[in-house]
Coordinates of C-alpha atoms and ligand atoms in Angstrom, one line a residue:
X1 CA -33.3 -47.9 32.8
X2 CA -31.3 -45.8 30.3
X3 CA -32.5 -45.4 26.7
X4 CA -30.0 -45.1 24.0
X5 CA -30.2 -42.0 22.3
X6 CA -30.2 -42.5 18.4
X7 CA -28.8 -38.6 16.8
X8 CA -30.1 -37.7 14.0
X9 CA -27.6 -37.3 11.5
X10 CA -27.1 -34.7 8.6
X11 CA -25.2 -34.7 5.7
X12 CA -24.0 -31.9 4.4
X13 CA -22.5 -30.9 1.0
X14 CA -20.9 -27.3 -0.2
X15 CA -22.8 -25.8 -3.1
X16 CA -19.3 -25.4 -4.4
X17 CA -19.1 -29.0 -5.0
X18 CA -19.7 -30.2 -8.9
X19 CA -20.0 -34.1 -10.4
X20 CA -17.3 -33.5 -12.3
X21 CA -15.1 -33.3 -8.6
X22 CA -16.4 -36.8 -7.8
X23 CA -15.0 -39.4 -9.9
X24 CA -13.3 -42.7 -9.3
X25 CA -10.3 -42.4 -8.9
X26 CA -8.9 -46.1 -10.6
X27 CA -6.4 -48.2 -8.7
X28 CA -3.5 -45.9 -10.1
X29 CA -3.5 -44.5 -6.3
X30 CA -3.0 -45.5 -3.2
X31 CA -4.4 -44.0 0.7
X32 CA -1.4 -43.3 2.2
X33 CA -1.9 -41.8 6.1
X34 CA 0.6 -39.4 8.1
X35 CA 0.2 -37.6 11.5
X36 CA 3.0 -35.8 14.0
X37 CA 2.8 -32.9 16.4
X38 CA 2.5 -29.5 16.1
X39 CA 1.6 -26.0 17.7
X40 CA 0.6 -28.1 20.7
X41 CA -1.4 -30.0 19.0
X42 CA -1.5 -33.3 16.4
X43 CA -2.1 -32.6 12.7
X44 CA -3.1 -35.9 10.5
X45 CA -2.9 -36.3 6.8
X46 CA -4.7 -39.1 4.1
X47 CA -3.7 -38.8 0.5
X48 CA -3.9 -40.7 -2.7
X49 CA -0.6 -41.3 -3.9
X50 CA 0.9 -42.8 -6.9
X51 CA 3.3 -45.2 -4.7
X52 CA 4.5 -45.7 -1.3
X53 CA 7.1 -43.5 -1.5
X54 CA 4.2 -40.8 -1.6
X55 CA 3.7 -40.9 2.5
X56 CA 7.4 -39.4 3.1
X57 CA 7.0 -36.7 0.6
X58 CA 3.6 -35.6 2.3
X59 CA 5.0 -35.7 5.4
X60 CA 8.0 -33.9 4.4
X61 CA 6.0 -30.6 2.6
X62 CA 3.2 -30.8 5.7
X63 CA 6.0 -30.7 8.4
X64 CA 8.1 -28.4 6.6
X65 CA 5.3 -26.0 6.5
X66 CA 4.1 -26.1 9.5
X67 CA 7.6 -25.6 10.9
X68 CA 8.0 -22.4 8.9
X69 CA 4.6 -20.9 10.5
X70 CA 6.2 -21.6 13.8
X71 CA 9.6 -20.1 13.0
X72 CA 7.1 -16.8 12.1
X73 CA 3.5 -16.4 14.2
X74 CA 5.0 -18.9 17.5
X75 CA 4.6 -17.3 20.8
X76 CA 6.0 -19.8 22.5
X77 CA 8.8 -19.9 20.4
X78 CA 11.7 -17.3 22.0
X79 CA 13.0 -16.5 18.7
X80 CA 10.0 -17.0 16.3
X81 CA 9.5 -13.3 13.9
X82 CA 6.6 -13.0 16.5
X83 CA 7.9 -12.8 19.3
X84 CA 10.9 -10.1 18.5
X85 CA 7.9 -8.4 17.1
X86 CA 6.3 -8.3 20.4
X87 CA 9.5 -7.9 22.7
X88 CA 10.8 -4.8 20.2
X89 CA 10.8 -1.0 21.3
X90 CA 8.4 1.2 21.6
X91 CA 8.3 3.4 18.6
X92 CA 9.6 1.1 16.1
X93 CA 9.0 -0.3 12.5
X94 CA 9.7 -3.6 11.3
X95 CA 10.6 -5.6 8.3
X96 CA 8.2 -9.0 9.0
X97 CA 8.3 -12.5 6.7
X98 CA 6.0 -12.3 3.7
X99 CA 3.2 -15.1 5.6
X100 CA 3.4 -14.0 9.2
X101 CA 2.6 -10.5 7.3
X102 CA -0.3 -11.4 5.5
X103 CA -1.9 -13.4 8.1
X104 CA -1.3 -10.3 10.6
X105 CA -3.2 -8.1 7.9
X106 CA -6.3 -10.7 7.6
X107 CA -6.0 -10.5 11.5
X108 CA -6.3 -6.9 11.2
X109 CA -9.0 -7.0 8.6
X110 CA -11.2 -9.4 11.0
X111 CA -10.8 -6.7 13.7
X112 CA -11.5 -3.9 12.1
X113 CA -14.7 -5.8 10.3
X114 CA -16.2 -6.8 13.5
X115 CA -15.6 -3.5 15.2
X116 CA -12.9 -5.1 17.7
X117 CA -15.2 -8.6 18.8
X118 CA -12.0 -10.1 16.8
X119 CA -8.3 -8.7 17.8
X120 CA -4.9 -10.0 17.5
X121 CA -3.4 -8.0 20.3
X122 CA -5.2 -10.3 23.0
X123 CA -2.3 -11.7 23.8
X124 CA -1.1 -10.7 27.1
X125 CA -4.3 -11.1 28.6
X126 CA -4.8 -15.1 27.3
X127 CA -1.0 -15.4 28.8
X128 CA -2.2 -14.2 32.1
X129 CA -5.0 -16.4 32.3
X130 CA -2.6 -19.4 31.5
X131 CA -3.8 -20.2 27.6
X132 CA -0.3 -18.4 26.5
X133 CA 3.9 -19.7 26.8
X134 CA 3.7 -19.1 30.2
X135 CA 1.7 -22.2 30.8
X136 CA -1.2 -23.3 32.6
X137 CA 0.2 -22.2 36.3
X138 CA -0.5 -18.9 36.9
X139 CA -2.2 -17.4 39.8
X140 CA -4.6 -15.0 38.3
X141 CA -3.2 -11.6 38.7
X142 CA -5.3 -8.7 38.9
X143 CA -3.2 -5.9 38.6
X144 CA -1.2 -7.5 36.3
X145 CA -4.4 -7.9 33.7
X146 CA -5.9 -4.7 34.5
X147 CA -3.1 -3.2 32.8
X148 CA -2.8 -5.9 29.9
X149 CA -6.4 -5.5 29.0
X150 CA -5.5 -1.7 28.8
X151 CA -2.9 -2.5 26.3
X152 CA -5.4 -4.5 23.5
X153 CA -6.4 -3.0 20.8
X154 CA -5.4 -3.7 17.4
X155 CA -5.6 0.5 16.6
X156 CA -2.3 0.4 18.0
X157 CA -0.8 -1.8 15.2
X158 CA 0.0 0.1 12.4
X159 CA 0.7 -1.8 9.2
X160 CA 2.6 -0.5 5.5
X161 CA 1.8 -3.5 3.4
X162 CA 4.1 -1.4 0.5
X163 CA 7.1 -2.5 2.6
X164 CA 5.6 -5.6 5.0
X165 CA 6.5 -3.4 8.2
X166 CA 4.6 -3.1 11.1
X167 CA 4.6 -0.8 14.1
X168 CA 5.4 -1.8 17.4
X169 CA 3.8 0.9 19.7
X170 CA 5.3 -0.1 23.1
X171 CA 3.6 -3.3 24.7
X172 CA 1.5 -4.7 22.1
X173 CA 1.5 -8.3 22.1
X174 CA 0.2 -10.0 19.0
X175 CA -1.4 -13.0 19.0
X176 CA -2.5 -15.0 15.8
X177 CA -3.4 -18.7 17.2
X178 CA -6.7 -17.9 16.4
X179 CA -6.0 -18.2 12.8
X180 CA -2.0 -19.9 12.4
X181 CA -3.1 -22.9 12.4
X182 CA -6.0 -22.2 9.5
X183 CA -3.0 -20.8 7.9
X184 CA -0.2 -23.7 8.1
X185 CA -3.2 -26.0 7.1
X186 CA -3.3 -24.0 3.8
X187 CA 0.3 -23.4 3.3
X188 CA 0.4 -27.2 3.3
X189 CA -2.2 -28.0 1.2
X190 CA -0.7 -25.5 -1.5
X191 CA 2.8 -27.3 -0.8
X192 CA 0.8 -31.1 -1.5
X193 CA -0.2 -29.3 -4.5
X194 CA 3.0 -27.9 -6.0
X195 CA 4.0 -31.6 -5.3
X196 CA 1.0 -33.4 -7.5
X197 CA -1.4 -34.4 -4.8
X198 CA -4.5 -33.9 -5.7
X199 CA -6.7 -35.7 -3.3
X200 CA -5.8 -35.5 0.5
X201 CA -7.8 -34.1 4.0
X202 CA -5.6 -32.5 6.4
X203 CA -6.2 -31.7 9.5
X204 CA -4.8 -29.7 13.0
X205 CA -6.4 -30.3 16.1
X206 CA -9.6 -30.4 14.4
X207 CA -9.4 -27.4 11.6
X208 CA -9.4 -29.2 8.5
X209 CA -9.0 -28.8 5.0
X210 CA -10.0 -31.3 1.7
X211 CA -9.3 -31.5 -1.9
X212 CA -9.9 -33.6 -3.9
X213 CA -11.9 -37.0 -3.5
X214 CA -11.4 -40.6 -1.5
X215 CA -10.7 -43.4 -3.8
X216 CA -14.4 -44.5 -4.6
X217 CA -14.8 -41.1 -6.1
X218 CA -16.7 -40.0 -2.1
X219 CA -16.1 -36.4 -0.9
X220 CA -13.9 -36.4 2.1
X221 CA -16.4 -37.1 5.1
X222 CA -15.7 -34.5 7.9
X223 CA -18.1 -35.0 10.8
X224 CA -18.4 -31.6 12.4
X225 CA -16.5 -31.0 16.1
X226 CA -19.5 -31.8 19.0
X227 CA -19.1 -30.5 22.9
X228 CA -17.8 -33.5 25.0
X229 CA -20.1 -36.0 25.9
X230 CA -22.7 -35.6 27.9
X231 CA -26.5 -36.6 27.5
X232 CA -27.7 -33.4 26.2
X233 CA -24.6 -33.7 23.7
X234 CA -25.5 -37.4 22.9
X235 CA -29.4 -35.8 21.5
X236 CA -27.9 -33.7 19.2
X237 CA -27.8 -34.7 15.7
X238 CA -24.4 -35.5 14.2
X239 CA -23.6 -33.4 11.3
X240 CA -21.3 -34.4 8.4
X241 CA -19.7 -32.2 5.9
X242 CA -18.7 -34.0 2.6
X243 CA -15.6 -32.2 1.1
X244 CA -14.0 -31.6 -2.2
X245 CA -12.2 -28.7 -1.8
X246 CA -12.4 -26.3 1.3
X247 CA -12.5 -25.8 5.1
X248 CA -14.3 -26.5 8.4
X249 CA -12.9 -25.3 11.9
X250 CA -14.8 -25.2 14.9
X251 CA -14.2 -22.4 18.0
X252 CA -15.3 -23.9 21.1
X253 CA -14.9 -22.6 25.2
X254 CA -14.8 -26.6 26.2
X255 CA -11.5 -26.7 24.1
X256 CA -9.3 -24.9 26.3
X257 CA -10.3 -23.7 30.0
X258 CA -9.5 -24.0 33.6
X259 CA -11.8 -23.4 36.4
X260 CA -10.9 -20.6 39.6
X261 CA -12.6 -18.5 41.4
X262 CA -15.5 -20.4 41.7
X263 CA -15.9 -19.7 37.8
X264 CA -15.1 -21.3 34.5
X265 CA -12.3 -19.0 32.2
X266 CA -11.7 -20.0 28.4
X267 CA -9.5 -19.1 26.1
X268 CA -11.5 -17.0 24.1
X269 CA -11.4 -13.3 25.0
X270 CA -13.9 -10.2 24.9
X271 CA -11.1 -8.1 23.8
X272 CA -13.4 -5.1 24.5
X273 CA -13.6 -6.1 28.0
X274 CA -10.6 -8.2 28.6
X275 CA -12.8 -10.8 30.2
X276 CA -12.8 -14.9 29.7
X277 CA -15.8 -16.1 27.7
X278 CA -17.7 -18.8 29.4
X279 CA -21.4 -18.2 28.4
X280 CA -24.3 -20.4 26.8
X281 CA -22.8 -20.2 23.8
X282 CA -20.2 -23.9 23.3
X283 CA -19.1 -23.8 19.8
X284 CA -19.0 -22.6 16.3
X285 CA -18.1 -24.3 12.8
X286 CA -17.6 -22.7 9.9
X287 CA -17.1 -23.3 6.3
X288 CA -15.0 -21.6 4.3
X289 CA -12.6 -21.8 0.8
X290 CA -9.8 -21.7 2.9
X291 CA -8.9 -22.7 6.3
X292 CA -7.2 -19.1 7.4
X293 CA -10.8 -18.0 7.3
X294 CA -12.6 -20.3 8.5
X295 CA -10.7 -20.7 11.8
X296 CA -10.9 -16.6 12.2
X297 CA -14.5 -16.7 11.1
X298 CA -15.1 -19.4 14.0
X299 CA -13.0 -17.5 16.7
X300 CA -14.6 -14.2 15.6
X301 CA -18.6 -15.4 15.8
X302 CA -17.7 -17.2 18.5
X303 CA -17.0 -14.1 20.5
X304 CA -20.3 -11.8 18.8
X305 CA -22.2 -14.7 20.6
X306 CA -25.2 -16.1 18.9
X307 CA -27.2 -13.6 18.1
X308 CA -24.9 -10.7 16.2
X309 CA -22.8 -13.9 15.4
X310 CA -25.7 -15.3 13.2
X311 CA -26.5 -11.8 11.9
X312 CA -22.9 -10.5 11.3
X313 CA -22.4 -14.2 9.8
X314 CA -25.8 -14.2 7.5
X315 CA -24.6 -10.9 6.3
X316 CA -21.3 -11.4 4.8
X317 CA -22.4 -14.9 3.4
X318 CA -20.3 -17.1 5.8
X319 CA -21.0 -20.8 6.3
X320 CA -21.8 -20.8 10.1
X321 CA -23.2 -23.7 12.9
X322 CA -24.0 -21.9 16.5
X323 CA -24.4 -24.8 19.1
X324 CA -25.8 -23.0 22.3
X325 CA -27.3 -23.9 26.0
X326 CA -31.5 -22.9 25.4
X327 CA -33.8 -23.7 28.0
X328 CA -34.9 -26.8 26.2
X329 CA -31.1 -28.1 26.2
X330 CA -28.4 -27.6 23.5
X331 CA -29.6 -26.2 20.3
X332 CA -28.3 -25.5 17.1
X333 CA -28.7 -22.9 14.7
X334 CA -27.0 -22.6 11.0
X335 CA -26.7 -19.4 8.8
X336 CA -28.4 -20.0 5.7
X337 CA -24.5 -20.8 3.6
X338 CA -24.4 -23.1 6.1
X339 CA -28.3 -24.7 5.5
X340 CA -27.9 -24.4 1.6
X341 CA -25.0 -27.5 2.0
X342 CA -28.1 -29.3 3.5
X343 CA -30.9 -28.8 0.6
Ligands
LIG1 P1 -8.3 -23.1 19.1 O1 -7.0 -22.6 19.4 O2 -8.9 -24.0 20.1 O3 -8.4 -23.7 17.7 P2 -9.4 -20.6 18.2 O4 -9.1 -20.8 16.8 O5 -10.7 -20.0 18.5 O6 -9.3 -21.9 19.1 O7 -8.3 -19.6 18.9 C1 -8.3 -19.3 20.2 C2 -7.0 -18.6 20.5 O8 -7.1 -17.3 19.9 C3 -6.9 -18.3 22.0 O9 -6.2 -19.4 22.6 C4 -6.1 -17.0 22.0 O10 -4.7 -17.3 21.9 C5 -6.6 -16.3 20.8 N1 -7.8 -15.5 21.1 C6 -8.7 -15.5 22.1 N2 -9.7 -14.6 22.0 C7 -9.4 -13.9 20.9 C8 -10.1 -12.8 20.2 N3 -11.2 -12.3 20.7 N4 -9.5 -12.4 19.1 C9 -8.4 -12.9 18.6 N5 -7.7 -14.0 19.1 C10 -8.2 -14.5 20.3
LIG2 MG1 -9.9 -19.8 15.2

């Protein structure tokens, strides 16, 4: 006989928040809801709007966005600012978009801060293992990454923020969907903004980004990313994140992978190995004011593992949930930003 398994659920809310945030909103407003594709992936929008006419407006400022990070920080795209970046000489400078250069700087700040756990110049290596534009069918060639996972390191990158340029060495292949997406998520809540919205959650494949309040005067419930199903998953208690103005993203190996070899590969890289991450730890969420960070904070702790995860986390006051294989089953453990939004 099978017993249902009730989770325990917890509700969370940012310290950030204040009363004044959560008011009714009147009937002046109404929900509108968008969604469309993007970076292979969905993105979904809910606003409040003051008429109907509202939804094709949001859908015009969050598409246009996004399209603009493409055009920049796209591997897959063959003409995106990116890629010339990465198919340029060796030995030269170059002029780069004001967005793509800023998030290649935060990407550059993330490595240096944790010592290389974090590095945008992964991105041969997740191409030869089938994450990158090459697609999924690729037999895994040794030589071939041996000499790719010689070529990380973000060192190599040289950057002169007084101009925007950046250095292409010779080889070095940039990377940013760790954090793109965090980044076209704020680009087009900034964009709602300029345009009066107020009050909207948006969301791509799962990083997310609130501001505002629902129409009862509710935060914006975000219930934080689980494993897929399974019965240990099924014990562990649902968590939910009311917010008002901020970001959640999760990093997780289950989200992309492929099994060969007899082993499991994810997308997520040891960039000071050059190996495929597949260990006990499954996911991390984080909270953060803006949704940049909080998907690089997720990839990077996700990478540093539980352990110097939680400390290198707890240290620089990041909002941080570890789920992790124990011997008892999955577990969970939160940085204390992340238990404050419980007490
Ligand atoms: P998702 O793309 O599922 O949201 P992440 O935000 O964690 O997940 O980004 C994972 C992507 O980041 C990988 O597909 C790869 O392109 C890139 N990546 C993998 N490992 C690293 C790393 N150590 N540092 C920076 N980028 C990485
Ligand atoms: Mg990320």
């Amino acid at each position: 006989m099978r017993t249902a398994v009730i989770p325990e659920r917890r509700v969370l809310l940012p310290t950030q928040v204040t009363r004044a945030q959560l008011h009714g909103l009147g009937s002046s407003l109404t929900m509108v809801t968008a969604e469309g594709a993007t970076m292979g992936t969905y993105w979904a929008l809910k606003a409040l709007v003051p008429d109907q006419d509202g939804r094709a407006r949001c859908t015009h400022c969050v598409q246009a966005a996004f399209d603009h990070v493409v055009r920049q920080m796209s591997g897959w795209s063959a003409t995106s600012d990116l890629t010339r970046f990465n198919q340029a000489p060796a030995g030269t400078w170059h002029s780069l978009p004001a967005d793509f250069f800023r998030v290649l700087q935060r990407a550059c700040e993330l490595a240096e801060d944790s010592q290389g756990a974090y590095d945008p110049t992964v991105g041969e290596v997740v191409d030869l293992l089938g994450f990158g534009p090459r697609g999924p069918d690729v037999t895994l060639d040794e030589p071939a990454l041996h000499n790719a996972r010689r070529r990380v390191g973000w060192k190599a990158l040289r950057l002169d923020p007084e101009n925007q340029r950046a250095f292409q060495a010779g080889g070095v292949c940039v990377d940013l969907s760790s954090i793109a997406k965090g980044y076209a998520v704020d680009l087009a809540a900034d964009a709602l903004m300029a345009a009066g919205v107020d009050n909207f959650l948006l969301e791509i494949g799962g990083e997310v980004r609130a501001r505002g309040c629902k129409p009862d005067g509710q935060p914006w419930w975000c219930w934080v990313e689980r494993p897929p199903a399974g019965p240990d998953v099924e014990a562990l208690p649902e968590t939910v994140v009311g917010l008002c103005d901020g970001a959640l993203a999760t990093s997780g190996s289950y989200r992309r992978y492929r099994d060969a070899r007899g082993r499991r590969w994810s997308h997520l890289i040891d960039p000071r190995t050059g190996e495929s991450l597949s260990d006990d730890l499954v996911s991390v969420s984080v909270f953060a004011p803006s949704c940049m960070d909080a998907d690089g904070y997720a990839t990077v702790l996700y990478v540093l593992g539980v352990e110097e995860g939680f400390r290198w986390a707890t240290a620089r006051n990041v909002a941080a949930l570890f789920v992790f294989r124990s011997a008892k089953g999955l577990a969970e453990r939160g940085t204390p930003a992340w238990n404050a939004m419980g007490e």
